[in-house]
XYZ file of C-alpha atoms in Angstrom:
476
model
C 115.608 77.875 44.465
C 112.055 77.654 43.100
C 109.702 80.589 43.134
C 107.523 78.725 45.648
C 110.433 78.044 48.010
C 111.597 81.659 47.799
C 108.047 82.851 48.578
C 107.888 80.472 51.562
C 111.164 81.695 53.117
C 110.571 85.404 52.540
C 108.265 85.891 55.559
C 110.752 83.987 57.725
C 113.615 86.264 56.615
C 111.500 89.357 57.317
C 110.620 88.054 60.792
C 114.275 87.352 61.603
C 115.199 90.847 60.447
C 112.550 92.389 62.671
C 113.763 90.351 65.656
C 117.372 91.397 65.001
C 116.412 95.080 64.851
C 114.378 94.692 68.032
C 117.396 93.272 69.844
C 119.703 95.973 68.539
C 117.442 98.811 69.623
C 115.976 97.224 72.746
C 116.607 98.850 76.106
C 119.930 97.854 77.592
C 118.280 95.862 80.410
C 116.633 93.567 77.806
C 120.042 92.821 76.286
C 121.467 91.851 79.675
C 123.417 95.093 80.069
C 123.390 97.289 83.158
C 120.906 100.155 83.347
C 122.843 101.731 86.220
C 125.628 104.248 86.416
C 127.628 104.721 89.606
C 130.142 107.399 90.534
C 132.457 107.248 93.551
C 134.573 109.873 95.299
C 136.294 110.240 98.654
C 138.042 112.974 100.620
C 140.131 113.040 103.795
C 138.488 115.115 106.517
C 140.871 114.362 109.395
C 141.653 117.686 111.111
C 145.097 119.007 110.292
C 145.694 120.329 113.810
C 144.565 119.472 117.339
C 141.034 120.677 118.071
C 138.152 119.745 120.336
C 136.631 116.291 119.866
C 132.919 115.523 119.792
C 130.766 112.939 121.525
C 131.798 112.981 125.187
C 131.286 115.773 127.689
C 133.946 114.289 129.962
C 136.859 115.240 127.703
C 138.949 118.024 129.200
C 141.331 118.895 126.386
C 141.568 118.843 122.567
C 142.714 115.871 120.507
C 146.412 115.116 120.786
C 146.859 115.326 117.016
C 147.538 111.616 116.544
C 145.253 109.327 114.551
C 144.360 105.671 114.740
C 142.547 105.872 111.401
C 141.890 108.643 108.947
C 138.460 110.251 108.918
C 136.750 110.146 105.525
C 133.961 111.740 103.563
C 132.814 109.389 100.797
C 130.153 109.716 98.136
C 128.186 107.350 95.907
C 126.257 108.802 92.973
C 123.661 106.390 91.571
C 121.820 107.007 88.279
C 119.115 104.913 86.608
C 118.391 104.352 82.922
C 116.323 107.527 82.529
C 118.827 109.787 84.290
C 117.250 110.024 87.739
C 120.109 110.493 90.163
C 120.743 110.234 93.927
C 123.890 110.793 95.993
C 124.757 109.296 99.371
C 127.526 110.938 101.404
C 128.963 109.196 104.471
C 130.953 111.250 106.969
C 133.165 109.967 109.787
C 131.683 112.457 112.255
C 129.478 112.269 115.349
C 126.874 114.317 113.495
C 126.153 117.530 111.649
C 123.724 120.287 112.516
C 120.839 121.560 110.409
C 122.606 124.761 109.337
C 125.713 122.937 108.103
C 123.612 120.398 106.216
C 121.536 123.186 104.697
C 124.590 125.068 103.437
C 125.911 121.908 101.783
C 122.575 120.967 100.225
C 122.007 124.462 98.834
C 125.472 124.682 97.302
C 125.208 121.185 95.814
C 121.873 122.081 94.196
C 123.362 125.271 92.746
C 126.459 123.551 91.349
C 125.026 120.229 90.180
C 121.251 120.652 89.940
C 120.773 117.738 92.338
C 117.453 118.150 94.194
C 117.475 118.356 97.971
C 115.553 115.101 98.312
C 118.153 113.263 96.207
C 121.085 114.041 98.531
C 121.664 112.268 101.861
C 124.314 113.337 104.366
C 124.905 110.354 106.647
C 127.238 110.377 109.659
C 128.843 107.317 111.263
C 128.535 108.874 114.741
C 132.138 108.163 115.658
C 132.916 109.711 119.046
C 136.534 110.165 118.007
C 136.045 112.940 115.458
C 135.930 116.744 115.696
C 133.162 119.059 116.837
C 131.301 120.387 113.770
C 129.068 123.449 113.545
C 126.554 123.817 116.375
C 126.138 120.089 116.990
C 126.010 119.356 120.760
C 127.075 122.943 121.429
C 125.860 123.115 125.034
C 128.083 120.154 125.930
C 131.314 122.105 125.425
C 132.959 124.856 127.456
C 135.413 126.368 125.008
C 137.159 129.680 124.510
C 137.003 131.850 121.399
C 140.111 130.308 119.858
C 138.653 126.803 120.130
C 135.364 127.894 118.559
C 137.317 129.597 115.771
C 138.994 126.272 114.942
C 135.577 124.596 114.835
C 134.140 127.331 112.625
C 137.073 127.122 110.208
C 136.906 123.326 110.083
C 133.158 123.418 109.425
C 133.519 125.924 106.594
C 136.222 123.806 104.991
C 134.136 120.660 105.436
C 131.197 122.237 103.636
C 133.358 123.040 100.602
C 134.934 119.571 100.683
C 131.557 117.836 100.659
C 130.192 120.018 97.848
C 133.273 119.217 95.767
C 133.000 115.531 96.741
C 129.439 115.310 95.421
C 130.433 117.036 92.181
C 133.316 114.591 91.690
C 131.101 111.575 92.357
C 128.627 112.780 89.733
C 131.456 113.415 87.260
C 132.654 109.840 87.868
C 129.350 108.225 86.821
C 129.992 105.116 84.738
C 128.119 101.949 83.822
C 128.055 99.399 86.636
C 126.296 96.309 87.902
C 124.400 96.938 91.141
C 123.001 94.300 93.492
C 121.949 94.005 97.114
C 121.808 91.521 99.951
C 121.720 91.409 103.760
C 124.243 89.967 106.213
C 124.333 89.625 110.004
C 126.576 90.887 112.803
C 126.212 90.355 116.544
C 128.207 92.876 118.602
C 125.502 95.470 119.319
C 123.821 95.237 122.733
C 120.761 97.170 123.891
C 122.355 99.388 126.519
C 119.217 100.381 128.438
C 119.212 98.573 131.791
C 122.295 96.632 130.684
C 125.365 97.570 132.761
C 128.716 97.316 130.995
C 129.396 93.543 131.095
C 132.793 92.469 132.330
C 132.602 88.693 131.986
C 131.423 86.493 129.085
C 128.278 85.350 130.908
C 127.187 88.943 131.505
C 127.787 89.691 127.838
C 125.507 86.806 126.895
C 122.816 87.992 129.301
C 123.051 91.535 127.921
C 122.644 90.347 124.344
C 119.396 88.658 125.317
C 117.999 91.687 127.150
C 116.274 94.328 125.028
C 115.502 94.817 121.313
C 118.339 94.778 118.768
C 118.701 94.876 114.982
C 121.547 92.698 113.762
C 120.893 93.048 110.017
C 123.743 94.331 107.831
C 122.140 95.721 104.641
C 124.592 95.647 101.726
C 124.661 97.394 98.341
C 127.342 96.092 95.961
C 128.627 97.863 92.852
C 130.638 95.870 90.330
C 132.280 96.568 87.007
C 129.895 96.100 84.053
C 129.440 92.675 82.525
C 131.415 92.033 79.326
C 128.401 90.136 77.975
C 124.978 89.033 79.119
C 126.055 85.434 79.645
C 128.312 86.078 82.634
C 126.940 86.329 86.172
C 127.626 89.624 87.964
C 128.793 87.643 90.996
C 132.246 87.175 89.478
C 132.860 90.777 88.462
C 135.348 93.046 90.213
C 133.817 94.989 93.107
C 134.084 98.782 92.878
C 132.036 99.745 95.913
C 130.481 98.214 99.022
C 127.910 100.227 100.993
C 126.733 98.627 104.237
C 125.049 99.557 107.493
C 124.612 98.357 111.078
C 122.629 99.667 114.050
C 125.175 100.365 116.769
C 126.776 103.356 118.479
C 130.351 104.077 117.388
C 131.533 104.388 120.975
C 134.181 101.716 121.383
C 136.850 104.377 121.921
C 136.893 107.463 124.127
C 140.465 108.745 123.961
C 142.109 111.749 122.338
C 143.163 110.254 119.002
C 141.252 110.684 115.745
C 139.545 107.468 114.731
C 136.555 106.252 112.733
C 135.811 103.729 115.533
C 134.258 100.445 114.389
C 132.804 101.970 111.160
C 136.281 103.249 110.233
C 137.893 99.883 110.865
C 135.077 98.161 108.935
C 135.765 100.366 105.925
C 139.494 99.600 106.088
C 138.887 95.863 106.434
C 136.499 95.788 103.478
C 138.907 97.731 101.277
C 141.675 95.275 102.166
C 139.467 92.295 101.350
C 138.340 93.770 98.019
C 141.427 95.510 96.534
C 140.595 98.589 94.507
C 137.117 98.893 96.030
C 135.755 101.747 98.135
C 133.789 100.926 101.286
C 131.121 103.171 102.814
C 129.453 102.485 106.169
C 126.231 104.015 107.475
C 124.697 103.539 110.907
C 121.169 102.350 111.523
C 118.846 103.020 114.462
C 121.544 102.453 117.051
C 120.842 105.182 119.605
C 120.198 102.635 122.365
C 122.736 100.100 121.060
C 126.319 99.891 122.312
C 129.262 97.789 121.145
C 130.034 95.680 124.209
C 132.578 95.187 125.591
C 134.464 98.334 124.587
C 137.186 100.905 125.442
C 139.951 99.027 123.670
C 141.474 99.575 120.228
C 141.601 95.852 119.504
C 137.875 95.607 120.180
C 137.166 98.420 117.707
C 139.216 96.556 115.121
C 137.432 93.285 115.930
C 133.986 94.835 115.502
C 135.072 96.356 112.209
C 136.307 92.923 111.152
C 132.947 91.433 112.140
C 131.192 93.774 109.718
C 133.701 92.869 106.995
C 133.112 89.164 107.646
C 129.347 89.647 107.608
C 129.624 91.294 104.185
C 131.992 88.639 102.865
C 129.722 85.816 104.030
C 126.697 87.480 102.418
C 128.546 87.953 99.127
C 129.378 84.267 98.997
C 125.667 83.691 98.440
C 123.697 84.849 95.393
C 122.789 88.530 95.533
C 119.701 90.184 94.084
C 120.418 92.322 90.998
C 118.920 95.788 91.140
C 116.643 96.823 88.300
C 113.949 99.398 87.723
C 114.197 103.103 88.452
C 114.959 105.504 91.298
C 112.457 107.654 93.164
C 112.728 109.807 96.251
C 110.790 111.793 98.851
C 111.748 114.280 101.574
C 109.862 116.192 104.242
C 110.460 117.974 107.517
C 107.953 117.056 110.222
C 107.413 119.449 113.157
C 108.198 117.485 116.326
C 106.662 119.178 119.331
C 108.621 119.750 122.523
C 106.831 118.732 125.715
C 107.464 121.953 127.613
C 108.854 125.413 126.867
C 110.428 127.107 129.899
C 109.693 130.709 130.795
C 112.364 133.362 130.970
C 112.166 133.262 134.760
C 112.738 129.519 134.790
C 115.756 129.852 132.506
C 117.254 132.608 134.675
C 116.866 130.372 137.710
C 118.401 127.379 135.910
C 121.353 129.525 134.865
C 122.328 129.591 138.562
C 122.346 125.789 138.825
C 125.313 123.794 140.077
C 125.001 121.572 136.954
C 127.203 123.222 134.354
C 125.393 121.548 131.446
C 122.044 122.872 132.666
C 123.659 126.308 132.997
C 125.094 126.115 129.476
C 121.730 125.156 127.968
C 119.884 127.843 129.946
C 122.265 130.545 128.725
C 121.924 129.403 125.117
C 118.130 129.419 125.382
C 118.161 132.861 127.011
C 120.250 134.187 124.121
C 117.780 132.682 121.644
C 114.873 134.179 123.564
C 116.436 137.637 123.519
C 117.311 137.369 119.831
C 114.002 135.965 118.548
C 111.480 137.091 121.153
C 110.284 133.523 121.801
C 111.534 129.953 121.915
C 110.503 127.493 119.209
C 107.835 125.041 120.344
C 108.747 122.381 117.788
C 111.664 121.241 115.635
C 111.721 120.555 111.851
C 112.675 116.871 111.762
C 114.019 115.492 108.435
C 112.664 112.260 106.953
C 113.934 111.097 103.568
C 113.178 107.988 101.531
C 114.670 106.459 98.388
C 113.164 103.658 96.351
C 115.993 101.680 94.765
C 114.192 100.311 91.723
C 112.635 96.924 92.483
C 114.954 96.539 95.467
C 115.119 98.018 98.959
C 113.229 101.052 100.190
C 115.839 103.112 102.021
C 114.665 105.377 104.848
C 116.958 108.087 106.237
C 116.039 109.556 109.620
C 117.607 112.487 111.432
C 118.925 112.395 114.987
C 119.933 109.512 117.214
C 117.089 107.072 116.568
C 116.384 104.145 118.899
C 116.078 100.661 117.469
C 112.281 100.454 117.951
C 111.787 102.549 114.803
C 113.673 100.173 112.514
C 111.944 97.126 113.961
C 108.493 98.703 113.633
C 109.042 99.955 110.086
C 110.366 96.579 108.979
C 107.334 94.889 110.510
C 104.770 97.284 109.077
C 106.348 97.928 105.663
C 108.216 94.686 105.126
C 106.367 93.441 102.043
C 109.502 94.662 100.263
C 112.930 94.995 101.892
C 113.324 98.167 103.933
C 116.552 99.673 105.253
C 116.471 102.323 107.983
C 119.406 104.652 108.649
C 119.762 107.098 111.519
C 122.124 110.058 112.055
C 121.237 111.532 108.657
C 121.037 115.168 107.509
C 120.668 116.670 110.989
C 121.670 115.141 114.321
C 119.681 117.421 116.620
C 118.825 115.085 119.526
C 117.941 111.554 120.552
C 114.741 110.270 118.932
C 113.015 107.962 121.429
C 110.084 105.711 120.669
C 106.969 106.174 122.788
C 108.139 103.274 124.932
C 111.568 104.781 125.568
C 110.088 108.251 126.092
C 107.793 106.902 128.819
C 110.586 104.913 130.444
C 112.737 108.040 130.526
C 116.470 107.854 131.131
C 119.204 109.217 128.903
C 117.660 108.276 125.551
C 114.173 109.164 126.778
C 114.950 112.784 127.574
C 118.020 113.245 129.754
C 120.242 113.781 126.734
C 118.301 116.835 125.542
C 120.377 119.101 127.791
C 123.529 118.321 125.773
C 121.784 119.115 122.503
C 120.494 122.425 123.872
C 116.789 121.621 123.446
C 114.562 122.820 126.301
C 112.698 119.604 127.134
C 111.948 116.047 126.038
C 109.738 115.484 122.984
C 105.985 115.354 123.225
C 104.523 111.860 123.495
C 103.359 111.868 119.849
C 106.955 111.887 118.538
C 106.921 108.273 117.357
C 103.565 108.450 115.591
C 104.485 111.622 113.710
C 107.683 110.055 112.380
C 106.073 106.719 111.556
C 103.107 108.319 109.776
C 105.300 110.476 107.530
C 107.611 107.560 106.785
C 104.599 105.421 105.838
C 103.331 108.176 103.561
C 106.639 108.451 101.747
C 107.176 104.714 101.392
C 103.650 104.018 100.126
C 103.879 106.858 97.621
C 107.214 105.655 96.252
C 106.182 102.021 96.072
C 102.884 102.861 94.360
C 104.692 104.907 91.723
C 107.432 102.359 91.012
């Protein structure tokens, strides 16, 4: 090779070397590798002995000890390329109270360092699980032995969930993460819709009142062996999906995860080796209709599984970017605080639920000197990289919230979950509050709160959710 030729090729060789070094030391995302780590854990939480069931005031005895499905606590730990970490826990329970959630969150922070705003405790709202903590306490008329079983179960549950989160974090490993949205159809807006008995009535009910039939889906797959293979063909490790509907198909005395439990089982059968987690959206005014039959619960679970399967047959959107999160408690004002004299009078009522609530409020009044005029309502938001913004709301939230947030914040995909962190009451929109009825205020007696919410309840929740979402999106 001549001196001239060698001189000509030298810059080219240097450039190639620089490009090779750049590829070797480039961030993993640039090389086509996953920037995500995912950890998964699960724990049985089915009671080991008969105890009182939650969700219906009409039950007159404890569970019979049999089970149609197991009840599960499941956890997904998700970590981005810079080590920011979040954990979602799903629980096959009707709900948890603020004190129970607080104990879990404090212990998790102490043991793992996970910030409060990075941990979500989501319940499926199955009405075929046990009473937990103080949730719906004024609905039940139990003796000391029954409350002792509930207290013991709750204490054990707290330790199980803390351990579950630790195990999910310990399981963190490289994964491919993507998202998509499917559709299901079995939820019906139950306000002013009597239980339909014939197909035509079912059709009429489905057309009457707002619904949200989206099935948001997060999919975790094994990492790609190389950057040339699409993630679509990789083995699925985890499916996380949601739907806005009450888990009230069943009302018997057997433990069961209701339609969310059957959906999890169906998904795990379809995708062998995978874990399935189900969360519930703003389904407070949504019922699965028809209902009251085991085969229907199975069919609705299968409908969720089919919705996921159909969505995964289409291209999904890979998740990239980084995680961010926000959390706040907003004081929701109660419309009216009764006097001691009013509570004493109510305690003589012929309505045993009114009596139970009045006695609880009198005890609180004697203990604290006054009744609280508002309630600290939890709102939590996660930004999943360049993908969905995930909002987690406490209580039993009506569907109007999800529809409004999607409309107002829908420039990017937004997912809205209810029944998270603290299930303290129904959360009506202004419309539902003004219409009244069970969701509008009648249900407050069972939750032990003294009155319906003030008429600014919707705006307070929407404003704080907007603040969190805008802040996270601006910083991403």
